[in-house]
PDB file of N, CA and C in Angstrom:
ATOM      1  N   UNK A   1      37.390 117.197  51.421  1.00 50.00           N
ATOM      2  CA  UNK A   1      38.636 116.656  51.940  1.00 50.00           C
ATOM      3  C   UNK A   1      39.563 117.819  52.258  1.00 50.00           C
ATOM      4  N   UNK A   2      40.098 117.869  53.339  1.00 55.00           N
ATOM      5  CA  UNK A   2      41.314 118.683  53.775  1.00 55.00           C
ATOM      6  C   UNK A   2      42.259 118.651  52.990  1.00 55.00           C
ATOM      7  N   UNK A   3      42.728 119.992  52.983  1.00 55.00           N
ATOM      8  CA  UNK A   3      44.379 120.445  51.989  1.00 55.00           C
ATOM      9  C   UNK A   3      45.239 120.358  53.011  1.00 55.00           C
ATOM     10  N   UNK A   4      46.182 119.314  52.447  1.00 59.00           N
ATOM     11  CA  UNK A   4      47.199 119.462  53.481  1.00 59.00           C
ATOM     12  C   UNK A   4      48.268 120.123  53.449  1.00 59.00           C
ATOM     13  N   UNK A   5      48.767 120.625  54.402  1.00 60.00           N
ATOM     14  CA  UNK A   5      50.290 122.042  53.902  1.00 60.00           C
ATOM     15  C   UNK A   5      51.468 120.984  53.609  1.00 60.00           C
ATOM     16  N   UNK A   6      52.481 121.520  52.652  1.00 60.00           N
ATOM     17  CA  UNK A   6      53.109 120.849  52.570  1.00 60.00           C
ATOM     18  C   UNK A   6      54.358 120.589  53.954  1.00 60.00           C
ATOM     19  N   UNK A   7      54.783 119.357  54.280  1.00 63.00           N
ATOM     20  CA  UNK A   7      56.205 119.183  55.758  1.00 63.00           C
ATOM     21  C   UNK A   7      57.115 120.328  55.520  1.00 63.00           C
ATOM     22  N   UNK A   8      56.913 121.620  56.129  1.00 69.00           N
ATOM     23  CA  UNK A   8      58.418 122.814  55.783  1.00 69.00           C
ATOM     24  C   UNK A   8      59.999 121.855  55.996  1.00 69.00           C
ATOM     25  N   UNK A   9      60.114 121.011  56.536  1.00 79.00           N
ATOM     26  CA  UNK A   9      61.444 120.209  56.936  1.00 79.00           C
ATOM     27  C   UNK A   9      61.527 118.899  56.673  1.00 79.00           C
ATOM     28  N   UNK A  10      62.862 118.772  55.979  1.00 82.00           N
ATOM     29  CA  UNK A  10      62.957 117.666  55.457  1.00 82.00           C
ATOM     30  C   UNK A  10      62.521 116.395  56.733  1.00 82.00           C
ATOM     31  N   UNK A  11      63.211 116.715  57.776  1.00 85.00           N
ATOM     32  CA  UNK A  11      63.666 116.112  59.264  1.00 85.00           C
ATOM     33  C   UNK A  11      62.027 116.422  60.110  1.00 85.00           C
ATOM     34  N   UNK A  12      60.977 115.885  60.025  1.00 83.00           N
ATOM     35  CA  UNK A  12      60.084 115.979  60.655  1.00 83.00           C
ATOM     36  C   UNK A  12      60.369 115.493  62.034  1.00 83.00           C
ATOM     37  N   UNK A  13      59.989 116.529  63.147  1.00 86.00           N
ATOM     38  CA  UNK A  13      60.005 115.753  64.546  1.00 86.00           C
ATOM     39  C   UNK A  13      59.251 115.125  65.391  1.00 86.00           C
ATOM     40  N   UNK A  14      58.950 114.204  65.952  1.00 85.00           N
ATOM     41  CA  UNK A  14      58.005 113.609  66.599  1.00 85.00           C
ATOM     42  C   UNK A  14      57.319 114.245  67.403  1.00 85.00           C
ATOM     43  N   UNK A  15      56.110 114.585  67.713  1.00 84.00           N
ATOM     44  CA  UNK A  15      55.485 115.540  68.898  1.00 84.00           C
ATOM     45  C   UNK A  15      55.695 114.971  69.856  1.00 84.00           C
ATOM     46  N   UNK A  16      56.498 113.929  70.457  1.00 84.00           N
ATOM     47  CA  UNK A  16      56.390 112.860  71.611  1.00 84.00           C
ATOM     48  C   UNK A  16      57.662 113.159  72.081  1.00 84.00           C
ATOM     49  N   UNK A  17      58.626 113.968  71.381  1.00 80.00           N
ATOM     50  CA  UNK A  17      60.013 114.587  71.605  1.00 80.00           C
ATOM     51  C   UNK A  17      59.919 115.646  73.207  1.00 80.00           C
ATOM     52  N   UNK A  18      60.530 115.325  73.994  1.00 80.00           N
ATOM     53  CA  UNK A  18      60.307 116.079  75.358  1.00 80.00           C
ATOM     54  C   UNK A  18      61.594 117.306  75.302  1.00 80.00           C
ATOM     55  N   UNK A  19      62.520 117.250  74.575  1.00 82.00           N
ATOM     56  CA  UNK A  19      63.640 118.170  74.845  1.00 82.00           C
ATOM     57  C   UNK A  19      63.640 119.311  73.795  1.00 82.00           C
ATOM     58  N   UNK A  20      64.487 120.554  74.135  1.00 83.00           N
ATOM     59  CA  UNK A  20      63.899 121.610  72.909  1.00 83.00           C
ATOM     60  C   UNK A  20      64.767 121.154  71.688  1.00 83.00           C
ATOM     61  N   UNK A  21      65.736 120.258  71.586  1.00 84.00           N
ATOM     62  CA  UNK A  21      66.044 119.898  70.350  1.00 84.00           C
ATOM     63  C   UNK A  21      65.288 118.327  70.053  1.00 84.00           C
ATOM     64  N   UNK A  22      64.625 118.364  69.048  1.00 81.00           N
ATOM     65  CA  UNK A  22      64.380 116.962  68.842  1.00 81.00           C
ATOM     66  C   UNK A  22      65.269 115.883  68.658  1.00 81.00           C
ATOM     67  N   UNK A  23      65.458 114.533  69.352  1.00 81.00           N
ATOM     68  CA  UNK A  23      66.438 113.476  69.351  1.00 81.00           C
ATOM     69  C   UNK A  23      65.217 112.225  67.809  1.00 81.00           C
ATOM     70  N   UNK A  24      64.016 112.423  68.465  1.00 82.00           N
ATOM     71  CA  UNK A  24      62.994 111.349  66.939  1.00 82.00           C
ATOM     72  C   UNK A  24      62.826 112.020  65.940  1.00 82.00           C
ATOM     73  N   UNK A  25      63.080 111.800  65.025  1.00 83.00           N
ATOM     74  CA  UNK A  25      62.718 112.459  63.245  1.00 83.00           C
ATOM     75  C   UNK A  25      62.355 111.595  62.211  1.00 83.00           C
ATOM     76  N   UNK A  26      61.876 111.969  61.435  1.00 82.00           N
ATOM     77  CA  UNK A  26      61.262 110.865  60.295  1.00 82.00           C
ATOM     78  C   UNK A  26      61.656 112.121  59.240  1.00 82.00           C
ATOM     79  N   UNK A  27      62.676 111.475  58.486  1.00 81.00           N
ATOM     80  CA  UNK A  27      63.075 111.463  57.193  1.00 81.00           C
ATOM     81  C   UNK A  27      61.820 111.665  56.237  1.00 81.00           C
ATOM     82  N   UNK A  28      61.952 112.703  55.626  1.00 78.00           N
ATOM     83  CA  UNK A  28      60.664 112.745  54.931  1.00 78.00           C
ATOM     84  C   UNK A  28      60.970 112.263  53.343  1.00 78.00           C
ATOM     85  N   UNK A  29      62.377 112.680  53.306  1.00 75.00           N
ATOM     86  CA  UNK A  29      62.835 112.142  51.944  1.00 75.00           C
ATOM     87  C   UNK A  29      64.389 111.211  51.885  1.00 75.00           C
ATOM     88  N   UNK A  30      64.022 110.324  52.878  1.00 70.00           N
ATOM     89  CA  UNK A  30      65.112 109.484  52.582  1.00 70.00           C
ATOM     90  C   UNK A  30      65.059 108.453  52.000  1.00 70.00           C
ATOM     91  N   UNK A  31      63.785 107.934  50.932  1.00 68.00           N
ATOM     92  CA  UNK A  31      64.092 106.699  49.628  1.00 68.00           C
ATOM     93  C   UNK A  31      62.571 107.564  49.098  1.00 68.00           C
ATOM     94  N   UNK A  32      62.355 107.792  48.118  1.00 59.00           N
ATOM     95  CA  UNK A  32      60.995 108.735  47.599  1.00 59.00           C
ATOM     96  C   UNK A  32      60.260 107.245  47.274  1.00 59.00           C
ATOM     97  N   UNK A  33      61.016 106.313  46.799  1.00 66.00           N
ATOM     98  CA  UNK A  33      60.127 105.265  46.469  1.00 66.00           C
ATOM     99  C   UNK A  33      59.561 104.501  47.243  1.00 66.00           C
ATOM    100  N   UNK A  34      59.983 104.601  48.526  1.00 67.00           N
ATOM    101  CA  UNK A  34      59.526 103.453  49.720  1.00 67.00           C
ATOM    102  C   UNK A  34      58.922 104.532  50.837  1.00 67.00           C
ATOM    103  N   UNK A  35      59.190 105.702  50.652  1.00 64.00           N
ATOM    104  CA  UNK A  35      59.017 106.331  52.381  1.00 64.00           C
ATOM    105  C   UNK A  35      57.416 106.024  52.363  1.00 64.00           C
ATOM    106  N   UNK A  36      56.177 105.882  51.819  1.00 72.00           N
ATOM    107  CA  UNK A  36      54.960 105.879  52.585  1.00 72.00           C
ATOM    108  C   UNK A  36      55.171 104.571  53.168  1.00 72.00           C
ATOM    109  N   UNK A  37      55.550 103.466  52.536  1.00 79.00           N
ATOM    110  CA  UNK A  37      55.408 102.040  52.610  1.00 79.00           C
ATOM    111  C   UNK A  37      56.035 101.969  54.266  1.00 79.00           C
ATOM    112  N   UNK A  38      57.163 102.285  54.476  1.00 82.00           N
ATOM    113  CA  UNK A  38      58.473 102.182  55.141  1.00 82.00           C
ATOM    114  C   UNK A  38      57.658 102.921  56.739  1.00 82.00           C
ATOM    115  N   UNK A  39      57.124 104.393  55.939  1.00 83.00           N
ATOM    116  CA  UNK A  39      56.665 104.802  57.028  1.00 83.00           C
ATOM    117  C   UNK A  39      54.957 104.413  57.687  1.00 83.00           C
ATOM    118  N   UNK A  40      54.347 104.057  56.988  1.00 87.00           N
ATOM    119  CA  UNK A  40      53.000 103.362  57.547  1.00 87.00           C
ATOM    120  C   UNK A  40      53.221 102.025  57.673  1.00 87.00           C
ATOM    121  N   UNK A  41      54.670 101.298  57.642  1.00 89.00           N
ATOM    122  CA  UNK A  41      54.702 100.132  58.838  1.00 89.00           C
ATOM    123  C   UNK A  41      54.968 100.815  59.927  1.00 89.00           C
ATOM    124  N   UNK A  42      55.552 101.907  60.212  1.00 89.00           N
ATOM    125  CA  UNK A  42      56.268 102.232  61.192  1.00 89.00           C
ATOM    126  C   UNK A  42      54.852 102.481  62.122  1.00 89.00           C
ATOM    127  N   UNK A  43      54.223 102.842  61.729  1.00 90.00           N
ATOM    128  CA  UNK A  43      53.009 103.834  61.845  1.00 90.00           C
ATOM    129  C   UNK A  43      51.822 102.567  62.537  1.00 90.00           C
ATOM    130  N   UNK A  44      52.062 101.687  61.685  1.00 92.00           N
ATOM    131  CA  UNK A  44      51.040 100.363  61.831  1.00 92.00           C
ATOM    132  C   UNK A  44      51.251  99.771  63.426  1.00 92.00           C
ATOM    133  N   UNK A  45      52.966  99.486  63.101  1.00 94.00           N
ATOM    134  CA  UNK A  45      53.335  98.701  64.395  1.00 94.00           C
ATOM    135  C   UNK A  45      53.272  99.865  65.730  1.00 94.00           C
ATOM    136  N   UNK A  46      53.550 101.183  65.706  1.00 93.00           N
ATOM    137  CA  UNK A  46      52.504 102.103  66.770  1.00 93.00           C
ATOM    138  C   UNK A  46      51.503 101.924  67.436  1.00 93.00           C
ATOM    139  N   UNK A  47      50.593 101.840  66.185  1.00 95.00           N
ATOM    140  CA  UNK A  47      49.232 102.390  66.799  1.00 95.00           C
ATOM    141  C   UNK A  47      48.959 100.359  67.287  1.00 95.00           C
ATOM    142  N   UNK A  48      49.262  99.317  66.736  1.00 95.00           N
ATOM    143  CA  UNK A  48      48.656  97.898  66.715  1.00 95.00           C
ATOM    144  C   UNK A  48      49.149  97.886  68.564  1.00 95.00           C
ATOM    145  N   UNK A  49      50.451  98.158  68.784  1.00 95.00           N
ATOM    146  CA  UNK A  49      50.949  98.091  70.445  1.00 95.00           C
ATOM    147  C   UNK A  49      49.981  98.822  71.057  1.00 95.00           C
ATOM    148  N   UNK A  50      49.653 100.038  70.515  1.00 95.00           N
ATOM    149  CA  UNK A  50      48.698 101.019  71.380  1.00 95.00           C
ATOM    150  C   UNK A  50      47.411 100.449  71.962  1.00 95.00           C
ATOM    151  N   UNK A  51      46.754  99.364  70.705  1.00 94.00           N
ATOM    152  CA  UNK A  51      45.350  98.816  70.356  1.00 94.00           C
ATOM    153  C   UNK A  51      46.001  97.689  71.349  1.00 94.00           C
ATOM    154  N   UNK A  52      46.868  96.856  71.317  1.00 94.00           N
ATOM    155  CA  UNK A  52      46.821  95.717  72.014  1.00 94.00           C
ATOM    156  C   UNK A  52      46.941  96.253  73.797  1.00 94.00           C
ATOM    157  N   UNK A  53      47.384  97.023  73.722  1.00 92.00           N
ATOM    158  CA  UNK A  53      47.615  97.290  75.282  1.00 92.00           C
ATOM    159  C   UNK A  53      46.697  97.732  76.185  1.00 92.00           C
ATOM    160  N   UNK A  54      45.375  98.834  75.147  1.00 91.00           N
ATOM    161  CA  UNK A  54      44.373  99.098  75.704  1.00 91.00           C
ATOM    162  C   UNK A  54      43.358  97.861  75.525  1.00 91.00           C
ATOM    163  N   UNK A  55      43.529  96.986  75.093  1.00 90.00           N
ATOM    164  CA  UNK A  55      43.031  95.801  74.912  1.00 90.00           C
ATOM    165  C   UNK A  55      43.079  95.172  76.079  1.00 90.00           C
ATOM    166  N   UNK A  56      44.171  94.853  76.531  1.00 87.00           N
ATOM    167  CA  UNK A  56      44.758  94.363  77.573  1.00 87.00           C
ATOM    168  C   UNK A  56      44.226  94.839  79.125  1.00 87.00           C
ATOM    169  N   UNK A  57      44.490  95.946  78.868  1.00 84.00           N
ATOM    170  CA  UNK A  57      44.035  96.927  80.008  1.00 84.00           C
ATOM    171  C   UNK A  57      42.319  96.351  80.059  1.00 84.00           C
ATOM    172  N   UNK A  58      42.045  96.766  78.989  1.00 83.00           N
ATOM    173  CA  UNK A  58      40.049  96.221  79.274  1.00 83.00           C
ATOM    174  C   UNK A  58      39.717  95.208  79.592  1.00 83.00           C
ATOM    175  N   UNK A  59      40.834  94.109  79.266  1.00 80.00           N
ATOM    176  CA  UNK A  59      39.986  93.066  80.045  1.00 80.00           C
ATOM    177  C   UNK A  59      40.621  92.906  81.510  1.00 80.00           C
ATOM    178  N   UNK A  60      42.083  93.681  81.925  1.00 76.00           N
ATOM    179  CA  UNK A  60      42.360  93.603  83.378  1.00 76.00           C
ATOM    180  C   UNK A  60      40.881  93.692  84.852  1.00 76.00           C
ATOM    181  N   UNK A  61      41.186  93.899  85.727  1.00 73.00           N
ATOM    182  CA  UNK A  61      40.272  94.495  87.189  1.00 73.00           C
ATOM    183  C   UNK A  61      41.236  95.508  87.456  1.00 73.00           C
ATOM    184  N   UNK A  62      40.962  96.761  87.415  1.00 69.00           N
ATOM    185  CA  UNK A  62      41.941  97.740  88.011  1.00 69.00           C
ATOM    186  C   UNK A  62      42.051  97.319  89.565  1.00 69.00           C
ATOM    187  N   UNK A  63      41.018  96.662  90.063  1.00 72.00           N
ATOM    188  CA  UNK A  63      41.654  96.263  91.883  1.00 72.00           C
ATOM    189  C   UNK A  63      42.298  96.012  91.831  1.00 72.00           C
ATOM    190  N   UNK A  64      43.408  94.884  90.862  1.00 72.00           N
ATOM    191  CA  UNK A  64      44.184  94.870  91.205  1.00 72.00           C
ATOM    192  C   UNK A  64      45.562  95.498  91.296  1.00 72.00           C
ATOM    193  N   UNK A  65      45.531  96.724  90.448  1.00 73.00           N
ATOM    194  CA  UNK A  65      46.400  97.500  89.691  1.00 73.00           C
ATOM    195  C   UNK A  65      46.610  98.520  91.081  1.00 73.00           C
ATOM    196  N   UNK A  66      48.155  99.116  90.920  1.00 80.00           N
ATOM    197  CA  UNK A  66      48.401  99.950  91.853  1.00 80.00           C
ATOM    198  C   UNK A  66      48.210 101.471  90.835  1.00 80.00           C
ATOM    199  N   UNK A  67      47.720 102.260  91.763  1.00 81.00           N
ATOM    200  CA  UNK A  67      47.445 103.658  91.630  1.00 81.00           C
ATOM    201  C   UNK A  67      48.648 104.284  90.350  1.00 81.00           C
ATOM    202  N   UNK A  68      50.167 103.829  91.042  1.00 85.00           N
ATOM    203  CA  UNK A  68      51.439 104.141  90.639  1.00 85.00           C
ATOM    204  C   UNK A  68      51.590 103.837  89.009  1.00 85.00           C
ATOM    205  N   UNK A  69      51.159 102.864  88.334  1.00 84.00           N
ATOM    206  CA  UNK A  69      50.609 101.898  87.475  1.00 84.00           C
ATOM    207  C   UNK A  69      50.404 103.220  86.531  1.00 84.00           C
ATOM    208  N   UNK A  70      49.312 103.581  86.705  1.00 84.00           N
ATOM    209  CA  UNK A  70      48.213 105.041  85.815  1.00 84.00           C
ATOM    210  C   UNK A  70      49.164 105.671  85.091  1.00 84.00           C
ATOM    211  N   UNK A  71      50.183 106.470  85.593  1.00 88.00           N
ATOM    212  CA  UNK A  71      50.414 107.392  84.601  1.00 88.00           C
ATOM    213  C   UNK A  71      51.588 106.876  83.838  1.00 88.00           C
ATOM    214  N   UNK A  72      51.643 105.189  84.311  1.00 89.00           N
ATOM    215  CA  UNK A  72      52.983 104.863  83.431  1.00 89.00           C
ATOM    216  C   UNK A  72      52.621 104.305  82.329  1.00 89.00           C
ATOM    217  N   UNK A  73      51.308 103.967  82.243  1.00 89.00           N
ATOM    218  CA  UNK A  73      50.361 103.037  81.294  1.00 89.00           C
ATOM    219  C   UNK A  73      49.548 104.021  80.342  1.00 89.00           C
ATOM    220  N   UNK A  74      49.626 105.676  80.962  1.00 90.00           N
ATOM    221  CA  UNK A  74      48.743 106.232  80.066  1.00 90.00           C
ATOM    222  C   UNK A  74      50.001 107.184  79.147  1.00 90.00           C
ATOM    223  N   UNK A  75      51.426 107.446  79.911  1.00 93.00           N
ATOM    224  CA  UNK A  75      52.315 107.654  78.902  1.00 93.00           C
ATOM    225  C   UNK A  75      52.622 107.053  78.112  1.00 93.00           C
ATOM    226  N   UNK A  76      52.812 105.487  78.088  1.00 93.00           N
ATOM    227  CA  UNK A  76      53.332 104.596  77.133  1.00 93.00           C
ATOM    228  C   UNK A  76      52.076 104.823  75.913  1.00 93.00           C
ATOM    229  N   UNK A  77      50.789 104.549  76.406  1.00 94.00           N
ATOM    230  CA  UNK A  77      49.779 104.743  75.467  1.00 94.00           C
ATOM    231  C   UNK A  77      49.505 106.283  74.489  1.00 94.00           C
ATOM    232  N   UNK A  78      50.074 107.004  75.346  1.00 94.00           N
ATOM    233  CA  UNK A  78      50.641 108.546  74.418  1.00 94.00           C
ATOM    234  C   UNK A  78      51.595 108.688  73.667  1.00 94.00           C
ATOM    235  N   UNK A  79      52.921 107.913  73.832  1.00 93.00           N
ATOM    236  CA  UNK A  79      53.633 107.849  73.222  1.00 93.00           C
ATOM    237  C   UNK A  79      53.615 107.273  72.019  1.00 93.00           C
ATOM    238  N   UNK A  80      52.862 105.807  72.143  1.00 94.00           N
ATOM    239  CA  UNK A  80      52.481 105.326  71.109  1.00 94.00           C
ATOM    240  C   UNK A  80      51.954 105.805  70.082  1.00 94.00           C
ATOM    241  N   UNK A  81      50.772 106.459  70.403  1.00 95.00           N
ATOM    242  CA  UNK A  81      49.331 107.005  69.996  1.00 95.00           C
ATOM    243  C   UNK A  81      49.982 108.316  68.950  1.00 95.00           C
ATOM    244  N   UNK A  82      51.059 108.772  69.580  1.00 94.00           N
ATOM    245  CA  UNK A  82      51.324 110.382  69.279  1.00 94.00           C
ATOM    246  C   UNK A  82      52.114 110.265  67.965  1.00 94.00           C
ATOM    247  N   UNK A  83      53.582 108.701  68.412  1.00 93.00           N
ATOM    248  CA  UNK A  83      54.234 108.648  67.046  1.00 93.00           C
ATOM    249  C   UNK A  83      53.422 108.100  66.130  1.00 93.00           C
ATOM    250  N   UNK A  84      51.921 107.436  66.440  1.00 93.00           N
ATOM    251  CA  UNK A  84      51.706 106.805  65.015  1.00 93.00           C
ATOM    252  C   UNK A  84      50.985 107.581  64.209  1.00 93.00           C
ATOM    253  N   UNK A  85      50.284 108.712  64.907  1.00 92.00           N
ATOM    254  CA  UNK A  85      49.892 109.369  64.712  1.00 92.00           C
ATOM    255  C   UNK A  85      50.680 110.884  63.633  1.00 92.00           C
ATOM    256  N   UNK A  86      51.981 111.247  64.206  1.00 90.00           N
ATOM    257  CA  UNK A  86      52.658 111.763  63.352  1.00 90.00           C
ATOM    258  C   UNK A  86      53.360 111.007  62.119  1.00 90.00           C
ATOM    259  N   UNK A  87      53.603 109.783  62.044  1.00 89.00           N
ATOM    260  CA  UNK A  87      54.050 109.105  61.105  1.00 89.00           C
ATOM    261  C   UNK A  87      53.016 108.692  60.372  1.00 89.00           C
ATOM    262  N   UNK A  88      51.682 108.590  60.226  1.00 89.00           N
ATOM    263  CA  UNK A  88      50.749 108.621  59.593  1.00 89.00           C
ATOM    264  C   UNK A  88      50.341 110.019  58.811  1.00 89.00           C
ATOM    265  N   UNK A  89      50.673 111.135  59.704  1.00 87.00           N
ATOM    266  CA  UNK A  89      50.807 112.694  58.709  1.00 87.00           C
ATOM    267  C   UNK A  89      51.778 112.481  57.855  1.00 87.00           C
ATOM    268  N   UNK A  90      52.744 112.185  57.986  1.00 85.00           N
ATOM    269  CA  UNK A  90      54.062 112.137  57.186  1.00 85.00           C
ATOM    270  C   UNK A  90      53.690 111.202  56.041  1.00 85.00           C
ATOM    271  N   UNK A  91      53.225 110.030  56.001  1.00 83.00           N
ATOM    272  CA  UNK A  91      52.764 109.318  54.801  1.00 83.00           C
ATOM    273  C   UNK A  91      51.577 109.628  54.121  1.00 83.00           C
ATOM    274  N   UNK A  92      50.643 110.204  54.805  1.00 82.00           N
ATOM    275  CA  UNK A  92      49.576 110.947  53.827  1.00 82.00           C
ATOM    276  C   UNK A  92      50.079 111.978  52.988  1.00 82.00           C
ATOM    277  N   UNK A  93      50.995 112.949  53.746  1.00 80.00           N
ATOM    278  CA  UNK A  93      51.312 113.830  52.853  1.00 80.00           C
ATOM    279  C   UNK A  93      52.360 113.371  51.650  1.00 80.00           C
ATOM    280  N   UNK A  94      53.098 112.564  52.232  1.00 77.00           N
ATOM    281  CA  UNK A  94      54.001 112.146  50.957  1.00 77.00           C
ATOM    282  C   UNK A  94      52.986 111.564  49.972  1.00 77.00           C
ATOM    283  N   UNK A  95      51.919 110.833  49.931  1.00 75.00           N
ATOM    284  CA  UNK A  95      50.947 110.431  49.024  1.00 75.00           C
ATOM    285  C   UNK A  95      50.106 111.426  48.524  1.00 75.00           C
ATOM    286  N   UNK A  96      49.751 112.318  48.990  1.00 75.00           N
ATOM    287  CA  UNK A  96      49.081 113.451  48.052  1.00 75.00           C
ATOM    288  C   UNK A  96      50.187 113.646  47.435  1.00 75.00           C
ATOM    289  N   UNK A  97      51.684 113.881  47.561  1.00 71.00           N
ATOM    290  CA  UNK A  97      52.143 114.955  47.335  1.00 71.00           C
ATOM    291  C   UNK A  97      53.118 114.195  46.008  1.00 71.00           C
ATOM    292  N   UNK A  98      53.069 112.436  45.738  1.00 64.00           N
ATOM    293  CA  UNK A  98      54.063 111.737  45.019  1.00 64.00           C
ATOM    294  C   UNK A  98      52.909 112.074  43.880  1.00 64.00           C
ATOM    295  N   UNK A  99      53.820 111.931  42.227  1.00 59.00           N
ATOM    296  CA  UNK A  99      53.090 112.110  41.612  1.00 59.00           C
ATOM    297  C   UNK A  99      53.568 110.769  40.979  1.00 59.00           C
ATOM    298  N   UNK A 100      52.500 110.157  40.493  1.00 54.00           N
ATOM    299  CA  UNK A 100      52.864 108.997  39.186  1.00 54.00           C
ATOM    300  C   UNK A 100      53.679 109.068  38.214  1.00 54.00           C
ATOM    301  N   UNK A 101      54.354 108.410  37.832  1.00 55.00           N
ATOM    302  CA  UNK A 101      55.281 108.432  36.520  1.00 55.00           C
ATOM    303  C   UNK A 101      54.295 108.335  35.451  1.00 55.00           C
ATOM    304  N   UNK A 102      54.414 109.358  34.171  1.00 52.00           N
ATOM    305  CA  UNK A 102      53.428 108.951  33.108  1.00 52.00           C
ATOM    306  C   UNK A 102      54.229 108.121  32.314  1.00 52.00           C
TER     307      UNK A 102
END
């Protein structure tokens, strides 16, 4: 199993962030008791839009789809893909990294 490094910043930024300051962040420690929970819904409802849309898409006919269509359907699906994807790092690591109360 992979070691994971620990988040250097409290304020994690979304890789899906287009500007040199990030405007998306995920709180890495804003409730210690809820952030995996809090953040792998966040994470869930991501990637489930991502799954339903390429869903969608598979059972379409691209004949009928305009050309113009493509790269607006494959950003939305990146965007998706990318935050659930970083908000899923963010809750693994908070779970290696919470320790149990003895």
């Amino acid at each position: 199993m992979p070691i994971l490094n620990p988040l250097p910043n409290r304020y994690h930024p979304l890789n899906s962030n287009i500007t040199e300051s990030p405007t998306l962040l995920i709180d890495t420690e804003a409730n210690p008791k809820d952030i995996p929970k809090d953040i792998l819904e966040a994470a869930v409802q991501r990637i489930r839009a991502c799954s339903d849309l390429l869903e969608t898409l598979h059972c379409l006919c691209f004949k009928q789809a305009d050309v113009e269509d493509i790269p607006h359907i494959t950003h939305a699906l990146y965007l998706l893909a990318q935050d659930g994807n970083d908000l899923l790092q963010v809750a693994q690591q908070q779970m290696v990294s919470w320790k149990a109360p003895v």
